[in-house]
Amino acid sequence: DQQVKQNSPSLSVQEGRISILNCDYTNSMFDYFLWYKKYPAEGPTFLISISSIKDKNEDGRFTVFLNKSAKHLSLHIVPSQPGDSAVYFCAASAYAGNMLTFGGGTRLMVKP
Amino acid sequence: DAGVIQSPRHEVTEMGQEVTLRCKPISGHNSLFWYRQTMMRGLELLIYFNNNVPIDDSGMPEDRFSAKMPNASFSTLKIQPSEPRDSAVYFCASRSTGTDTQYFGPGTRLTVL
């Protein structure tokens, strides 16, 4: 049973436009959420996170939104750049310091 | 900081052979994680350690897989005997106690022929 799901395996966006990556979860105990970015032949790198006490966290071009009632989070990238082309994973944990559960990833392609 | 270090980066072996993957976590990190990434199953947790002690190994596929952490700066993941279905990219990650952000190594791409 997948507790964290990324239903879109891929997304293609024009440079300069907004990219929106979505993630759904089923475990109501999850209270901390992270997004990782992965380039080919590299390990995932941490991008941005959000605690369940917030509904939005922003870091430069990246913003994560959390809708606890819908058990849904999204990552917005604006404006999108070709260097953002990568696989994006969302992850969740049930309490601080616990293990992470990852989604299956979404491949983002930003076209020049 | 050098980040999480994994070796080898690539490993090609024949079915039945023993494979040992190595990981050096970030200095000062107390937790270490081993993941496997495949097309079919995505990124799945195999085992994790806190302060060198295995905490959850429920993700280890079967007895052919074993992991050790003899000290705070080194861990191994061993597959014996290896099978073609073990072919995947294996990642090691580390984390400071009480935090959620894990830092990943570059991974080891394992191919079992």
JSON list of C-alpha atoms in Angstrom, two decimals:
[
{"chain": "A", "resi": 1, "resn": "ASP", "atom": "CA", "xyz": [0.00, 0.00, 0.00]},
{"chain": "A", "resi": 2, "resn": "GLN", "atom": "CA", "xyz": [1.59, 3.24, -1.17]},
{"chain": "A", "resi": 3, "resn": "GLN", "atom": "CA", "xyz": [1.25, 5.81, 1.57]},
{"chain": "A", "resi": 4, "resn": "VAL", "atom": "CA", "xyz": [2.76, 8.57, -0.55]},
{"chain": "A", "resi": 5, "resn": "LYS", "atom": "CA", "xyz": [1.72, 8.86, -4.18]},
{"chain": "A", "resi": 6, "resn": "GLN", "atom": "CA", "xyz": [2.83, 11.03, -7.05]},
{"chain": "A", "resi": 7, "resn": "ASN", "atom": "CA", "xyz": [0.25, 10.29, -9.70]},
{"chain": "A", "resi": 8, "resn": "SER", "atom": "CA", "xyz": [1.95, 12.12, -12.55]},
{"chain": "A", "resi": 9, "resn": "PRO", "atom": "CA", "xyz": [5.05, 10.25, -13.71]},
{"chain": "A", "resi": 10, "resn": "SER", "atom": "CA", "xyz": [6.11, 13.13, -15.92]},
{"chain": "A", "resi": 11, "resn": "LEU", "atom": "CA", "xyz": [5.45, 16.81, -16.56]},
{"chain": "A", "resi": 12, "resn": "SER", "atom": "CA", "xyz": [6.60, 19.06, -19.38]},
{"chain": "A", "resi": 13, "resn": "VAL", "atom": "CA", "xyz": [6.67, 22.84, -18.96]},
{"chain": "A", "resi": 14, "resn": "GLN", "atom": "CA", "xyz": [7.92, 25.76, -21.03]},
{"chain": "A", "resi": 15, "resn": "GLU", "atom": "CA", "xyz": [10.79, 27.79, -19.63]},
{"chain": "A", "resi": 16, "resn": "GLY", "atom": "CA", "xyz": [9.52, 30.78, -17.64]},
{"chain": "A", "resi": 17, "resn": "ARG", "atom": "CA", "xyz": [6.18, 29.20, -16.85]},
{"chain": "A", "resi": 18, "resn": "ILE", "atom": "CA", "xyz": [5.06, 27.67, -13.57]},
{"chain": "A", "resi": 19, "resn": "SER", "atom": "CA", "xyz": [5.66, 24.01, -12.78]},
{"chain": "A", "resi": 20, "resn": "ILE", "atom": "CA", "xyz": [3.27, 22.36, -10.33]},
{"chain": "A", "resi": 21, "resn": "LEU", "atom": "CA", "xyz": [4.13, 18.94, -8.97]},
{"chain": "A", "resi": 22, "resn": "ASN", "atom": "CA", "xyz": [1.58, 17.13, -6.86]},
{"chain": "A", "resi": 23, "resn": "CYS", "atom": "CA", "xyz": [1.73, 14.58, -4.08]},
{"chain": "A", "resi": 24, "resn": "ASP", "atom": "CA", "xyz": [-0.97, 12.78, -2.11]},
{"chain": "A", "resi": 25, "resn": "TYR", "atom": "CA", "xyz": [-0.64, 10.83, 1.12]},
{"chain": "A", "resi": 26, "resn": "THR", "atom": "CA", "xyz": [-2.89, 8.51, 3.07]},
{"chain": "A", "resi": 27, "resn": "ASN", "atom": "CA", "xyz": [-1.28, 8.30, 6.52]},
{"chain": "A", "resi": 28, "resn": "SER", "atom": "CA", "xyz": [-2.83, 10.95, 8.78]},
{"chain": "A", "resi": 29, "resn": "MET", "atom": "CA", "xyz": [0.11, 10.55, 11.17]},
{"chain": "A", "resi": 30, "resn": "PHE", "atom": "CA", "xyz": [2.49, 12.22, 8.69]},
{"chain": "A", "resi": 31, "resn": "ASP", "atom": "CA", "xyz": [3.41, 15.64, 10.01]},
{"chain": "A", "resi": 32, "resn": "TYR", "atom": "CA", "xyz": [6.51, 16.61, 8.06]},
{"chain": "A", "resi": 33, "resn": "PHE", "atom": "CA", "xyz": [6.93, 16.69, 4.32]},
{"chain": "A", "resi": 34, "resn": "LEU", "atom": "CA", "xyz": [9.94, 17.15, 2.09]},
{"chain": "A", "resi": 35, "resn": "TRP", "atom": "CA", "xyz": [10.71, 17.51, -1.60]},
{"chain": "A", "resi": 36, "resn": "TYR", "atom": "CA", "xyz": [13.86, 16.12, -3.13]},
{"chain": "A", "resi": 37, "resn": "LYS", "atom": "CA", "xyz": [15.29, 16.70, -6.58]},
{"chain": "A", "resi": 38, "resn": "LYS", "atom": "CA", "xyz": [17.28, 14.05, -8.41]},
{"chain": "A", "resi": 39, "resn": "TYR", "atom": "CA", "xyz": [19.48, 14.43, -11.46]},
{"chain": "A", "resi": 40, "resn": "PRO", "atom": "CA", "xyz": [20.62, 11.37, -13.45]},
{"chain": "A", "resi": 41, "resn": "ALA", "atom": "CA", "xyz": [23.54, 9.49, -11.90]},
{"chain": "A", "resi": 42, "resn": "GLU", "atom": "CA", "xyz": [23.29, 11.51, -8.68]},
{"chain": "A", "resi": 43, "resn": "GLY", "atom": "CA", "xyz": [21.61, 10.96, -5.34]},
{"chain": "A", "resi": 44, "resn": "PRO", "atom": "CA", "xyz": [18.45, 12.86, -4.38]},
{"chain": "A", "resi": 45, "resn": "THR", "atom": "CA", "xyz": [19.14, 16.31, -2.95]},
{"chain": "A", "resi": 46, "resn": "PHE", "atom": "CA", "xyz": [16.94, 18.07, -0.44]},
{"chain": "A", "resi": 47, "resn": "LEU", "atom": "CA", "xyz": [14.95, 20.94, -1.89]},
{"chain": "A", "resi": 48, "resn": "ILE", "atom": "CA", "xyz": [12.34, 22.25, 0.54]},
{"chain": "A", "resi": 49, "resn": "SER", "atom": "CA", "xyz": [10.21, 21.01, 3.43]},
{"chain": "A", "resi": 50, "resn": "ILE", "atom": "CA", "xyz": [7.08, 21.91, 5.35]},
{"chain": "A", "resi": 51, "resn": "SER", "atom": "CA", "xyz": [5.73, 21.07, 8.76]},
{"chain": "A", "resi": 52, "resn": "SER", "atom": "CA", "xyz": [2.08, 20.19, 9.25]},
{"chain": "A", "resi": 53, "resn": "ILE", "atom": "CA", "xyz": [1.59, 23.32, 11.37]},
{"chain": "A", "resi": 54, "resn": "LYS", "atom": "CA", "xyz": [2.05, 25.39, 8.22]},
{"chain": "A", "resi": 55, "resn": "ASP", "atom": "CA", "xyz": [0.23, 25.44, 4.92]},
{"chain": "A", "resi": 56, "resn": "LYS", "atom": "CA", "xyz": [2.91, 27.16, 2.88]},
{"chain": "A", "resi": 57, "resn": "ASN", "atom": "CA", "xyz": [6.67, 27.43, 2.81]},
{"chain": "A", "resi": 58, "resn": "GLU", "atom": "CA", "xyz": [8.61, 29.46, 0.29]},
{"chain": "A", "resi": 59, "resn": "ASP", "atom": "CA", "xyz": [12.26, 29.43, -0.71]},
{"chain": "A", "resi": 60, "resn": "GLY", "atom": "CA", "xyz": [13.16, 31.53, -3.70]},
{"chain": "A", "resi": 61, "resn": "ARG", "atom": "CA", "xyz": [11.51, 30.11, -6.79]},
{"chain": "A", "resi": 62, "resn": "PHE", "atom": "CA", "xyz": [10.19, 27.11, -4.86]},
{"chain": "A", "resi": 63, "resn": "THR", "atom": "CA", "xyz": [7.00, 27.05, -2.80]},
{"chain": "A", "resi": 64, "resn": "VAL", "atom": "CA", "xyz": [5.42, 24.06, -1.14]},
{"chain": "A", "resi": 65, "resn": "PHE", "atom": "CA", "xyz": [1.73, 24.09, -0.25]},
{"chain": "A", "resi": 66, "resn": "LEU", "atom": "CA", "xyz": [0.12, 21.68, 2.19]},
{"chain": "A", "resi": 67, "resn": "ASN", "atom": "CA", "xyz": [-3.59, 20.91, 2.37]},
{"chain": "A", "resi": 68, "resn": "LYS", "atom": "CA", "xyz": [-3.98, 18.67, 5.39]},
{"chain": "A", "resi": 69, "resn": "SER", "atom": "CA", "xyz": [-7.70, 18.10, 5.00]},
{"chain": "A", "resi": 70, "resn": "ALA", "atom": "CA", "xyz": [-7.15, 16.81, 1.48]},
{"chain": "A", "resi": 71, "resn": "LYS", "atom": "CA", "xyz": [-3.90, 15.06, 2.41]},
{"chain": "A", "resi": 72, "resn": "HIS", "atom": "CA", "xyz": [-2.28, 16.79, -0.52]},
{"chain": "A", "resi": 73, "resn": "LEU", "atom": "CA", "xyz": [0.84, 18.80, -1.07]},
{"chain": "A", "resi": 74, "resn": "SER", "atom": "CA", "xyz": [2.24, 20.50, -4.10]},
{"chain": "A", "resi": 75, "resn": "LEU", "atom": "CA", "xyz": [5.52, 22.03, -5.18]},
{"chain": "A", "resi": 76, "resn": "HIS", "atom": "CA", "xyz": [5.41, 25.17, -7.30]},
{"chain": "A", "resi": 77, "resn": "ILE", "atom": "CA", "xyz": [8.43, 26.30, -9.26]},
{"chain": "A", "resi": 78, "resn": "VAL", "atom": "CA", "xyz": [8.20, 29.74, -10.80]},
{"chain": "A", "resi": 79, "resn": "PRO", "atom": "CA", "xyz": [9.68, 30.68, -13.11]},
{"chain": "A", "resi": 80, "resn": "SER", "atom": "CA", "xyz": [10.76, 27.27, -14.35]},
{"chain": "A", "resi": 81, "resn": "GLN", "atom": "CA", "xyz": [14.27, 26.98, -15.80]},
{"chain": "A", "resi": 82, "resn": "PRO", "atom": "CA", "xyz": [15.84, 24.27, -17.97]},
{"chain": "A", "resi": 83, "resn": "GLY", "atom": "CA", "xyz": [18.16, 23.42, -15.05]},
{"chain": "A", "resi": 84, "resn": "ASP", "atom": "CA", "xyz": [15.09, 22.40, -13.06]},
{"chain": "A", "resi": 85, "resn": "SER", "atom": "CA", "xyz": [14.67, 19.38, -15.33]},
{"chain": "A", "resi": 86, "resn": "ALA", "atom": "CA", "xyz": [15.00, 16.43, -12.96]},
{"chain": "A", "resi": 87, "resn": "VAL", "atom": "CA", "xyz": [12.98, 13.83, -11.09]},
{"chain": "A", "resi": 88, "resn": "TYR", "atom": "CA", "xyz": [11.20, 15.24, -8.04]},
{"chain": "A", "resi": 89, "resn": "PHE", "atom": "CA", "xyz": [10.30, 13.05, -5.07]},
{"chain": "A", "resi": 90, "resn": "CYS", "atom": "CA", "xyz": [8.00, 13.98, -2.24]},
{"chain": "A", "resi": 91, "resn": "ALA", "atom": "CA", "xyz": [8.57, 12.34, 1.11]},
{"chain": "A", "resi": 92, "resn": "ALA", "atom": "CA", "xyz": [6.78, 12.27, 4.45]},
{"chain": "A", "resi": 93, "resn": "SER", "atom": "CA", "xyz": [7.54, 11.31, 8.03]},
{"chain": "A", "resi": 94, "resn": "ALA", "atom": "CA", "xyz": [5.27, 10.61, 10.98]},
{"chain": "A", "resi": 95, "resn": "TYR", "atom": "CA", "xyz": [7.32, 12.48, 13.57]},
{"chain": "A", "resi": 96, "resn": "ALA", "atom": "CA", "xyz": [10.61, 14.24, 13.87]},
{"chain": "A", "resi": 97, "resn": "GLY", "atom": "CA", "xyz": [13.51, 11.92, 13.33]},
{"chain": "A", "resi": 98, "resn": "ASN", "atom": "CA", "xyz": [11.45, 9.08, 11.97]},
{"chain": "A", "resi": 99, "resn": "MET", "atom": "CA", "xyz": [12.11, 7.40, 8.64]},
{"chain": "A", "resi": 100, "resn": "LEU", "atom": "CA", "xyz": [10.85, 8.92, 5.40]},
{"chain": "A", "resi": 101, "resn": "THR", "atom": "CA", "xyz": [8.31, 7.40, 3.05]},
{"chain": "A", "resi": 102, "resn": "PHE", "atom": "CA", "xyz": [8.90, 8.45, -0.55]},
{"chain": "A", "resi": 103, "resn": "GLY", "atom": "CA", "xyz": [6.56, 8.86, -3.48]},
{"chain": "A", "resi": 104, "resn": "GLY", "atom": "CA", "xyz": [7.37, 7.33, -6.84]},
{"chain": "A", "resi": 105, "resn": "GLY", "atom": "CA", "xyz": [8.71, 10.55, -8.33]},
{"chain": "A", "resi": 106, "resn": "THR", "atom": "CA", "xyz": [7.69, 12.92, -11.14]},
{"chain": "A", "resi": 107, "resn": "ARG", "atom": "CA", "xyz": [10.03, 13.65, -14.02]},
{"chain": "A", "resi": 108, "resn": "LEU", "atom": "CA", "xyz": [9.95, 17.36, -14.84]},
{"chain": "A", "resi": 109, "resn": "MET", "atom": "CA", "xyz": [11.13, 18.55, -18.24]},
{"chain": "A", "resi": 110, "resn": "VAL", "atom": "CA", "xyz": [11.51, 22.28, -18.73]},
{"chain": "A", "resi": 111, "resn": "LYS", "atom": "CA", "xyz": [11.79, 23.17, -22.40]},
{"chain": "A", "resi": 112, "resn": "PRO", "atom": "CA", "xyz": [13.81, 26.22, -23.48]},
{"chain": "B", "resi": 1, "resn": "ASP", "atom": "CA", "xyz": [31.96, 18.68, 4.20]},
{"chain": "B", "resi": 2, "resn": "ALA", "atom": "CA", "xyz": [32.45, 15.85, 1.71]},
{"chain": "B", "resi": 3, "resn": "GLY", "atom": "CA", "xyz": [28.89, 14.64, 1.91]},
{"chain": "B", "resi": 4, "resn": "VAL", "atom": "CA", "xyz": [27.84, 11.01, 1.98]},
{"chain": "B", "resi": 5, "resn": "ILE", "atom": "CA", "xyz": [30.39, 8.84, 0.20]},
{"chain": "B", "resi": 6, "resn": "GLN", "atom": "CA", "xyz": [29.50, 5.57, -1.47]},
{"chain": "B", "resi": 7, "resn": "SER", "atom": "CA", "xyz": [31.69, 3.00, -3.17]},
{"chain": "B", "resi": 8, "resn": "PRO", "atom": "CA", "xyz": [31.86, 1.59, -5.68]},
{"chain": "B", "resi": 9, "resn": "ARG", "atom": "CA", "xyz": [29.84, 3.85, -7.98]},
{"chain": "B", "resi": 10, "resn": "HIS", "atom": "CA", "xyz": [29.26, 0.99, -10.40]},
{"chain": "B", "resi": 11, "resn": "GLU", "atom": "CA", "xyz": [29.39, -2.74, -9.84]},
{"chain": "B", "resi": 12, "resn": "VAL", "atom": "CA", "xyz": [28.87, -5.47, -12.41]},
{"chain": "B", "resi": 13, "resn": "THR", "atom": "CA", "xyz": [28.89, -9.01, -11.17]},
{"chain": "B", "resi": 14, "resn": "GLU", "atom": "CA", "xyz": [27.64, -12.43, -12.08]},
{"chain": "B", "resi": 15, "resn": "MET", "atom": "CA", "xyz": [24.74, -14.22, -10.47]},
{"chain": "B", "resi": 16, "resn": "GLY", "atom": "CA", "xyz": [25.78, -16.06, -7.33]},
{"chain": "B", "resi": 17, "resn": "GLN", "atom": "CA", "xyz": [28.65, -13.76, -6.46]},
{"chain": "B", "resi": 18, "resn": "GLU", "atom": "CA", "xyz": [28.88, -11.79, -3.23]},
{"chain": "B", "resi": 19, "resn": "VAL", "atom": "CA", "xyz": [28.50, -8.03, -3.51]},
{"chain": "B", "resi": 20, "resn": "THR", "atom": "CA", "xyz": [29.49, -5.51, -0.85]},
{"chain": "B", "resi": 21, "resn": "LEU", "atom": "CA", "xyz": [28.43, -1.89, -1.04]},
{"chain": "B", "resi": 22, "resn": "ARG", "atom": "CA", "xyz": [30.04, 0.70, 1.21]},
{"chain": "B", "resi": 23, "resn": "CYS", "atom": "CA", "xyz": [28.94, 3.96, 2.72]},
{"chain": "B", "resi": 24, "resn": "LYS", "atom": "CA", "xyz": [30.57, 6.70, 4.75]},
{"chain": "B", "resi": 25, "resn": "PRO", "atom": "CA", "xyz": [27.98, 9.05, 6.29]},
{"chain": "B", "resi": 26, "resn": "ILE", "atom": "CA", "xyz": [28.42, 12.74, 6.92]},
{"chain": "B", "resi": 27, "resn": "SER", "atom": "CA", "xyz": [30.53, 13.26, 10.01]},
{"chain": "B", "resi": 28, "resn": "GLY", "atom": "CA", "xyz": [28.37, 13.88, 13.07]},
{"chain": "B", "resi": 29, "resn": "HIS", "atom": "CA", "xyz": [25.25, 12.31, 11.62]},
{"chain": "B", "resi": 30, "resn": "ASN", "atom": "CA", "xyz": [23.75, 9.67, 13.88]},
{"chain": "B", "resi": 31, "resn": "SER", "atom": "CA", "xyz": [21.34, 7.94, 11.52]},
{"chain": "B", "resi": 32, "resn": "LEU", "atom": "CA", "xyz": [22.13, 6.03, 8.36]},
{"chain": "B", "resi": 33, "resn": "PHE", "atom": "CA", "xyz": [19.75, 4.67, 5.75]},
{"chain": "B", "resi": 34, "resn": "TRP", "atom": "CA", "xyz": [20.08, 2.22, 2.87]},
{"chain": "B", "resi": 35, "resn": "TYR", "atom": "CA", "xyz": [17.65, 2.59, -0.04]},
{"chain": "B", "resi": 36, "resn": "ARG", "atom": "CA", "xyz": [17.15, 0.76, -3.31]},
{"chain": "B", "resi": 37, "resn": "GLN", "atom": "CA", "xyz": [15.76, 2.42, -6.41]},
{"chain": "B", "resi": 38, "resn": "THR", "atom": "CA", "xyz": [14.19, 0.42, -9.24]},
{"chain": "B", "resi": 39, "resn": "MET", "atom": "CA", "xyz": [11.85, 1.35, -12.05]},
{"chain": "B", "resi": 40, "resn": "MET", "atom": "CA", "xyz": [9.13, -0.89, -10.67]},
{"chain": "B", "resi": 41, "resn": "ARG", "atom": "CA", "xyz": [9.27, -0.04, -6.97]},
{"chain": "B", "resi": 42, "resn": "GLY", "atom": "CA", "xyz": [10.75, 3.45, -6.93]},
{"chain": "B", "resi": 43, "resn": "LEU", "atom": "CA", "xyz": [12.81, 4.45, -3.90]},
{"chain": "B", "resi": 44, "resn": "GLU", "atom": "CA", "xyz": [12.36, 1.93, -1.11]},
{"chain": "B", "resi": 45, "resn": "LEU", "atom": "CA", "xyz": [13.94, 1.88, 2.33]},
{"chain": "B", "resi": 46, "resn": "LEU", "atom": "CA", "xyz": [15.88, -1.29, 3.09]},
{"chain": "B", "resi": 47, "resn": "ILE", "atom": "CA", "xyz": [17.22, -0.66, 6.58]},
{"chain": "B", "resi": 48, "resn": "TYR", "atom": "CA", "xyz": [18.23, 2.17, 8.87]},
{"chain": "B", "resi": 49, "resn": "PHE", "atom": "CA", "xyz": [20.54, 2.60, 11.83]},
{"chain": "B", "resi": 50, "resn": "ASN", "atom": "CA", "xyz": [20.51, 4.99, 14.77]},
{"chain": "B", "resi": 51, "resn": "ASN", "atom": "CA", "xyz": [23.84, 5.33, 16.58]},
{"chain": "B", "resi": 52, "resn": "ASN", "atom": "CA", "xyz": [25.15, 2.27, 14.72]},
{"chain": "B", "resi": 53, "resn": "VAL", "atom": "CA", "xyz": [22.24, 0.09, 15.87]},
{"chain": "B", "resi": 54, "resn": "PRO", "atom": "CA", "xyz": [19.81, -1.35, 13.28]},
{"chain": "B", "resi": 55, "resn": "ILE", "atom": "CA", "xyz": [16.35, 0.03, 14.05]},
{"chain": "B", "resi": 56, "resn": "ASP", "atom": "CA", "xyz": [14.16, -1.18, 11.20]},
{"chain": "B", "resi": 57, "resn": "ASP", "atom": "CA", "xyz": [15.20, -3.80, 8.66]},
{"chain": "B", "resi": 58, "resn": "SER", "atom": "CA", "xyz": [11.70, -4.69, 7.51]},
{"chain": "B", "resi": 59, "resn": "GLY", "atom": "CA", "xyz": [12.54, -3.47, 4.02]},
{"chain": "B", "resi": 60, "resn": "MET", "atom": "CA", "xyz": [15.38, -5.94, 3.53]},
{"chain": "B", "resi": 61, "resn": "PRO", "atom": "CA", "xyz": [14.11, -8.22, 0.75]},
{"chain": "B", "resi": 62, "resn": "GLU", "atom": "CA", "xyz": [15.35, -11.53, 2.09]},
{"chain": "B", "resi": 63, "resn": "ASP", "atom": "CA", "xyz": [18.11, -13.26, 3.97]},
{"chain": "B", "resi": 64, "resn": "ARG", "atom": "CA", "xyz": [20.51, -12.77, 1.10]},
{"chain": "B", "resi": 65, "resn": "PHE", "atom": "CA", "xyz": [20.75, -9.13, 2.17]},
{"chain": "B", "resi": 66, "resn": "SER", "atom": "CA", "xyz": [22.60, -8.04, 5.27]},
{"chain": "B", "resi": 67, "resn": "ALA", "atom": "CA", "xyz": [23.81, -4.67, 6.56]},
{"chain": "B", "resi": 68, "resn": "LYS", "atom": "CA", "xyz": [26.28, -3.68, 9.21]},
{"chain": "B", "resi": 69, "resn": "MET", "atom": "CA", "xyz": [27.46, -0.49, 10.81]},
{"chain": "B", "resi": 70, "resn": "PRO", "atom": "CA", "xyz": [30.58, -1.31, 12.84]},
{"chain": "B", "resi": 71, "resn": "ASN", "atom": "CA", "xyz": [31.21, 2.34, 13.70]},
{"chain": "B", "resi": 72, "resn": "ALA", "atom": "CA", "xyz": [29.76, 5.81, 13.21]},
{"chain": "B", "resi": 73, "resn": "SER", "atom": "CA", "xyz": [31.66, 6.43, 10.00]},
{"chain": "B", "resi": 74, "resn": "PHE", "atom": "CA", "xyz": [31.13, 3.25, 8.01]},
{"chain": "B", "resi": 75, "resn": "SER", "atom": "CA", "xyz": [28.38, 0.92, 6.87]},
{"chain": "B", "resi": 76, "resn": "THR", "atom": "CA", "xyz": [28.14, -1.98, 4.44]},
{"chain": "B", "resi": 77, "resn": "LEU", "atom": "CA", "xyz": [25.30, -3.60, 2.57]},
{"chain": "B", "resi": 78, "resn": "LYS", "atom": "CA", "xyz": [26.07, -7.14, 1.46]},
{"chain": "B", "resi": 79, "resn": "ILE", "atom": "CA", "xyz": [24.21, -9.36, -0.97]},
{"chain": "B", "resi": 80, "resn": "GLN", "atom": "CA", "xyz": [25.15, -13.02, -0.96]},
{"chain": "B", "resi": 81, "resn": "PRO", "atom": "CA", "xyz": [24.42, -14.68, -3.30]},
{"chain": "B", "resi": 82, "resn": "SER", "atom": "CA", "xyz": [23.44, -11.98, -5.76]},
{"chain": "B", "resi": 83, "resn": "GLU", "atom": "CA", "xyz": [20.67, -12.48, -8.32]},
{"chain": "B", "resi": 84, "resn": "PRO", "atom": "CA", "xyz": [19.75, -10.56, -11.50]},
{"chain": "B", "resi": 85, "resn": "ARG", "atom": "CA", "xyz": [16.64, -9.13, -9.80]},
{"chain": "B", "resi": 86, "resn": "ASP", "atom": "CA", "xyz": [18.95, -7.34, -7.35]},
{"chain": "B", "resi": 87, "resn": "SER", "atom": "CA", "xyz": [20.07, -5.06, -10.16]},
{"chain": "B", "resi": 88, "resn": "ALA", "atom": "CA", "xyz": [19.23, -1.52, -9.05]},
{"chain": "B", "resi": 89, "resn": "VAL", "atom": "CA", "xyz": [20.74, 1.69, -7.77]},
{"chain": "B", "resi": 90, "resn": "TYR", "atom": "CA", "xyz": [21.50, 1.52, -4.06]},
{"chain": "B", "resi": 91, "resn": "PHE", "atom": "CA", "xyz": [21.61, 4.77, -2.10]},
{"chain": "B", "resi": 92, "resn": "CYS", "atom": "CA", "xyz": [22.97, 5.50, 1.33]},
{"chain": "B", "resi": 93, "resn": "ALA", "atom": "CA", "xyz": [21.73, 8.53, 3.27]},
{"chain": "B", "resi": 94, "resn": "SER", "atom": "CA", "xyz": [22.54, 10.03, 6.65]},
{"chain": "B", "resi": 95, "resn": "ARG", "atom": "CA", "xyz": [20.83, 12.40, 9.02]},
{"chain": "B", "resi": 96, "resn": "SER", "atom": "CA", "xyz": [21.38, 14.21, 12.29]},
{"chain": "B", "resi": 97, "resn": "THR", "atom": "CA", "xyz": [19.41, 12.94, 15.27]},
{"chain": "B", "resi": 98, "resn": "GLY", "atom": "CA", "xyz": [16.02, 14.62, 15.69]},
{"chain": "B", "resi": 99, "resn": "THR", "atom": "CA", "xyz": [15.93, 16.10, 12.21]},
{"chain": "B", "resi": 100, "resn": "ASP", "atom": "CA", "xyz": [14.04, 14.90, 9.15]},
{"chain": "B", "resi": 101, "resn": "THR", "atom": "CA", "xyz": [16.29, 15.93, 6.30]},
{"chain": "B", "resi": 102, "resn": "GLN", "atom": "CA", "xyz": [18.33, 13.06, 4.94]},
{"chain": "B", "resi": 103, "resn": "TYR", "atom": "CA", "xyz": [21.39, 13.64, 2.80]},
{"chain": "B", "resi": 104, "resn": "PHE", "atom": "CA", "xyz": [21.99, 11.12, 0.07]},
{"chain": "B", "resi": 105, "resn": "GLY", "atom": "CA", "xyz": [25.13, 9.73, -1.45]},
{"chain": "B", "resi": 106, "resn": "PRO", "atom": "CA", "xyz": [25.60, 9.44, -5.21]},
{"chain": "B", "resi": 107, "resn": "GLY", "atom": "CA", "xyz": [24.48, 5.81, -5.24]},
{"chain": "B", "resi": 108, "resn": "THR", "atom": "CA", "xyz": [25.94, 2.52, -6.43]},
{"chain": "B", "resi": 109, "resn": "ARG", "atom": "CA", "xyz": [24.56, 1.14, -9.68]},
{"chain": "B", "resi": 110, "resn": "LEU", "atom": "CA", "xyz": [24.57, -2.64, -9.35]},
{"chain": "B", "resi": 111, "resn": "THR", "atom": "CA", "xyz": [24.17, -4.92, -12.32]},
{"chain": "B", "resi": 112, "resn": "VAL", "atom": "CA", "xyz": [23.93, -8.66, -11.74]},
{"chain": "B", "resi": 113, "resn": "LEU", "atom": "CA", "xyz": [24.28, -10.68, -14.91]}
]
